[in-house]
Amino acid sequence: MTETSNWLAACRVEDAVENGGVCVKNGEEQIALFYFKRRNEWFATQNECPHRKQMALSRGMIGSTTDEPKVACPFHKKTFSLHTGECLSGDECGAIKTYPVKIDNGVVYIGKYPK
Amino acid sequence: MKKAQIIVIGNGMVGYKFCEKLKSKSESFDLIVFGEECRRAYDRVHLSEYFNGKTAEDLSLSTATWYEEQNITLFLSNPIVKIDRDFKMVYAADGLSYAYDYLVFATGSAAFVPTIPGVEKDGVFVYRTIEDLELISEFAKKAKTGAVIGGGLLGLEAAKALIDLGIEQTHIIEFAPRLMPRQIDPAGSEMLKSKLADLGLKIHLNKNTTSIEGEEKIIAMQFSDDTKLEVDMLVISAGIKPRDELAKACGIEVGPRGGILVNEKMQTNDPSVFAIGECALYDGMIYGLIAPGYEMAEVLAANLCEGNKEFTGFDMSTKLKLIGIDVASFGDNFIDEPDCRTIIFENKHKGIYSRINVSNDGQHLLGGILIGDATAYNMLLQTVNNKIVLPENPEELIFGSRSGGDGVEGAGIVSLPDSALICSCEGVSKGDICGAVTNLNCENLDDIKKCTKAGTGCGGCIPMVKDLMVHTFKSQGKYIKNVICEHFNYSRQELFDLIHIHELKSYDEVLNEFGKNDGCEVCKPLVSSLLASLWNEMILKKGNDVAQDSNDRFLANIQKGGSYSVVPRVPGGEITPDKLIIIGEVAKKYNLYTKITGGQRIDMFGAHLNDLPVIWEELIAAGFESGHAYGKGLRTVKSCVGSTWCRFGLHDSVSYAIRIEERYRGIRAPHKFKSAVSGCIRECAEAQSKDFGIIATEKGWNLYVCGNGGSKPQHALLLATDLDSETCIKYIDRFLMFYIRTADPLTRTATWLNKMEGGIDYLRNVVINDSLGMAAQWEQEIENLISSYKCEWKEAVENPAIRKRFSHFVNAPEEKDPTIEFVDMRGQKRVAEWKTV
């Protein structure tokens, strides 16, 4: 398998929402892509919140706790680390999958396989 | 080295707790669990909540992936059928066999079914598992009358389930002369019985069922006193019997009346075989409660990890809410004179019965019973368990709780020793909780739950945990400032003034100037709300869109499944036939579920995110505007039809309601607020349940403020009487601005007033007499908000950059979220239930 086939061209940088998320279709799968402009970082996670199985994380607010970047599900405000996917709300929601992101020539690529 | 292999038979609450405890102590075991049911361990204590809309998944104790994450092999629907102790092997129903080093029985119990002729008939059920509940609930659809055999704790739970399922007449049949014979005395039983009867339950005591009549299906019950009761269904909940058959079959010793015999290490007569929970018999007793079961799990887990713990019996004190009625018993509840002195308080009017048993020397509390009001339970239990010396007048312990109990409860906490067990489910002491506050810097209940697990079991100790936390704060001299979150070290009111003075317009500017790090889901919507309250600019501009809460972000209410609902404003609830037709047409075109709201407008549910702009385009073209149902701001001004049509009406309430709704529409506040106008004292618009409500009088309008419906209803209080229309509006202007400026985040006007020193008199002084000298400024500020009002949906659909965000996929903007599912209900669609795993 070549290096390039492991990456999905998601969108252009200007299509992403600054300090927020968008949802990327990858076949049957949905991936939430976050452009954390304030930290100048990109993150990608599964779009489904494991708490109630809602396709919603891309519509959630992002932020940080101590220095850990996180996203809050719009449904019940369960929060997840954008780095590790771990649930930070302390009630054993289970972790979410996170994916690598790279920018090349103004295009955002998401790794097809979780970190 | 090969890890020792532990096999657990049974995946109930105690079996699960054992796995959790063992894994938290050691990684040196391989753990295999066999469950008979098809589900992961679930909360059997709160089983009846299944009928109140909780799903099987809600009741589950762990996430689907927990066992895997913990490296535990879990088999479901695969019971063990045989055990060979010589070879240390178990044989599962699927035909495979597994070797063990240690074997743990956590098989629990089954419902005890008395041998009554006819128990096998259709319509006769037991109440034990989710499957039982599903069968009961299916059958109840065609049943009108039902009975429960068993007036104990489980029987009453089952009776509640039948009520919840809509059974019109439910009977409770108890063999003993009183209800809950293990927990409460005859007088307590009488009180409970009369309270249950008030709820429509028919209670039959001293009744012995001799047969169940009917062909295939139950039609009646026959009793030994020659009476008969016709019923459509019957639930048997007459007790439990330990599941010891497997143990017995392989030669493990069991008690004469059932139960696997264990010693204080939970060990059976085979040193490598153990039993915990309701299947275990310790010192002649089966412990049918969750807390001792968890304690057994802890003892066994500790001992397997080379600890040295012993189970030496357990306090069987309980507090529960049965069909909304508090019932508690603690300590030695049945001890009687002359072995003690009893103090009994009975209030038949309120349905309260309290009994405390005091030692003959008056020094100590021995036990007691509480019916109808169990607020004093925690403190009384602690007084028993810690042998706290009683005050001179011990009756204050039960009377005190009626008057709020602050003095008694507060003083009580201080006198508890550090070893006092506060959370008996998780075995957390007072010292643990105070230590979590002092040493681990826990600052709220959630932190304490995380650090100590206190309050995560039955939840009964939570009020006491909170009191301990606050007490510890105070003793440390810690001042709890109401700061917003870790990013802003200010209160809402402070930040309001700062943003105002510095004229900041976006969340990022506010964060840069007065906050730190990156913000979060707490401060973002709060700051957004302040910006909106101050400047009333389009909330999705200047990068503020990503700082809005879920609903504000897309100007619609997100619903289960991820679709949205749409509510156009219908001021005062007045709408033309043409506009009604438009709503109907739009709803039809976009396949939306429609429902009339409580605020006299029409809610359209089930819109895809992608469809929102086109739906609104059509609504706006027909003269509608946003109803702000998604925002923390003015919702509706409800009205009765008033003097234009009604023969009792004094003034034109509809016109006044429309004027008020159009005046304050779109203004954002710390929380949503609602209003209503009634045209006469009959109050058809229910104005006294609103944040501000107006009622017509002969001479003008009466203005009421700070009422609330919702979970804690509160009547609005009269602020001023017989006002002319202009003065009334002036007062509302001032009232609203005062609220917007000073209320804590997400605080409704009722709570805001409850916290206000001086209460309604102070508020009246501020609003009417201008005691703060702010009236002129506030009136100017609200004028600015009113004059800058624009329909934000109109702005949204006309702005291509904002519109672009109303699509689900960034890389397939035309496609809607394919995971949203709808099902049919009464000729409309509804959203599919929360998905379970």
Coordinates of N, CA and C in Angstrom, one line a residue, chain B residues 330 332 335-343 355-368 383-384 387-392 394-395 397:
Chain B
F330 N -33.7 1.7 60.0 CA -32.2 1.7 60.3 C -32.0 1.1 61.7
D332 N -31.5 -1.1 64.9 CA -32.4 -2.1 65.4 C -33.8 -1.5 65.3
I335 N -36.7 -3.3 67.9 CA -36.5 -3.4 69.4 C -37.7 -2.7 70.1
D336 N -38.2 -3.2 71.1 CA -39.4 -2.6 71.7 C -39.2 -2.5 73.2
E337 N -40.1 -1.8 73.9 CA -40.1 -1.7 75.3 C -40.3 -3.1 75.9
P338 N -39.7 -3.5 77.0 CA -38.9 -2.7 77.9 C -37.4 -2.6 77.6
D339 N -37.0 -3.1 76.4 CA -35.6 -3.1 76.1 C -35.1 -1.8 75.6
C340 N -36.0 -0.8 75.4 CA -35.6 0.5 74.9 C -36.8 1.4 75.2
R341 N -36.6 2.7 74.9 CA -37.7 3.6 75.0 C -38.0 4.1 73.6
T342 N -39.2 4.0 73.2 CA -39.5 4.5 71.8 C -40.2 5.9 71.8
I343 N -39.8 6.6 70.8 CA -40.4 7.9 70.6 C -41.1 7.9 69.2
R355 N -40.4 6.7 64.0 CA -40.2 6.1 65.3 C -38.7 6.0 65.5
I356 N -38.3 6.4 66.7 CA -36.9 6.1 67.1 C -36.9 5.4 68.4
N357 N -35.9 4.4 68.4 CA -35.7 3.6 69.6 C -34.5 4.1 70.3
V358 N -34.7 4.5 71.6 CA -33.6 5.1 72.3 C -33.2 4.2 73.5
S359 N -31.9 4.1 73.8 CA -31.5 3.2 74.9 C -32.1 3.6 76.2
N360 N -32.3 2.7 77.1 CA -33.0 3.0 78.3 C -32.3 4.1 79.1
D361 N -31.0 4.3 79.0 CA -30.3 5.4 79.7 C -30.4 6.7 78.9
G362 N -31.1 6.7 77.8 CA -31.3 7.9 77.0 C -30.0 8.4 76.3
Q363 N -28.9 7.6 76.3 CA -27.7 8.0 75.8 C -27.5 7.8 74.3
H364 N -28.1 6.7 73.8 CA -27.8 6.3 72.4 C -29.1 6.0 71.6
L365 N -29.0 6.2 70.3 CA -30.0 5.8 69.4 C -29.8 4.4 69.0
L366 N -30.8 3.5 69.0 CA -30.6 2.1 68.6 C -31.1 1.8 67.2
G367 N -32.2 2.5 66.8 CA -32.7 2.2 65.5 C -34.0 3.0 65.3
G368 N -34.7 2.7 64.2 CA -36.0 3.4 64.0 C -36.5 3.2 62.6
T383 N -25.9 8.5 63.6 CA -26.0 8.6 65.0 C -26.0 7.2 65.7
V384 N -26.7 6.2 65.0 CA -26.7 4.8 65.5 C -25.3 4.2 65.3
K387 N -22.5 5.6 67.5 CA -22.8 5.7 68.9 C -22.7 7.1 69.4
I388 N -23.2 8.0 68.7 CA -23.1 9.4 69.1 C -24.1 9.6 70.2
V389 N -23.6 10.4 71.3 CA -24.4 10.6 72.4 C -25.6 11.5 72.0
L390 N -26.8 11.1 72.5 CA -28.0 11.9 72.0 C -28.1 13.2 72.8
P391 N -28.8 14.2 72.1 CA -29.0 15.4 72.8 C -30.0 15.2 74.0
E392 N -30.2 16.2 74.8 CA -31.1 16.1 75.9 C -32.5 15.7 75.5
P394 N -34.0 13.9 72.6 CA -33.8 13.2 71.4 C -34.9 13.3 70.3
E395 N -36.1 13.7 70.8 CA -37.2 13.9 69.8 C -36.9 15.0 68.7
L397 N -34.4 15.0 67.0 CA -33.9 14.4 65.8 C -34.9 14.1 64.7

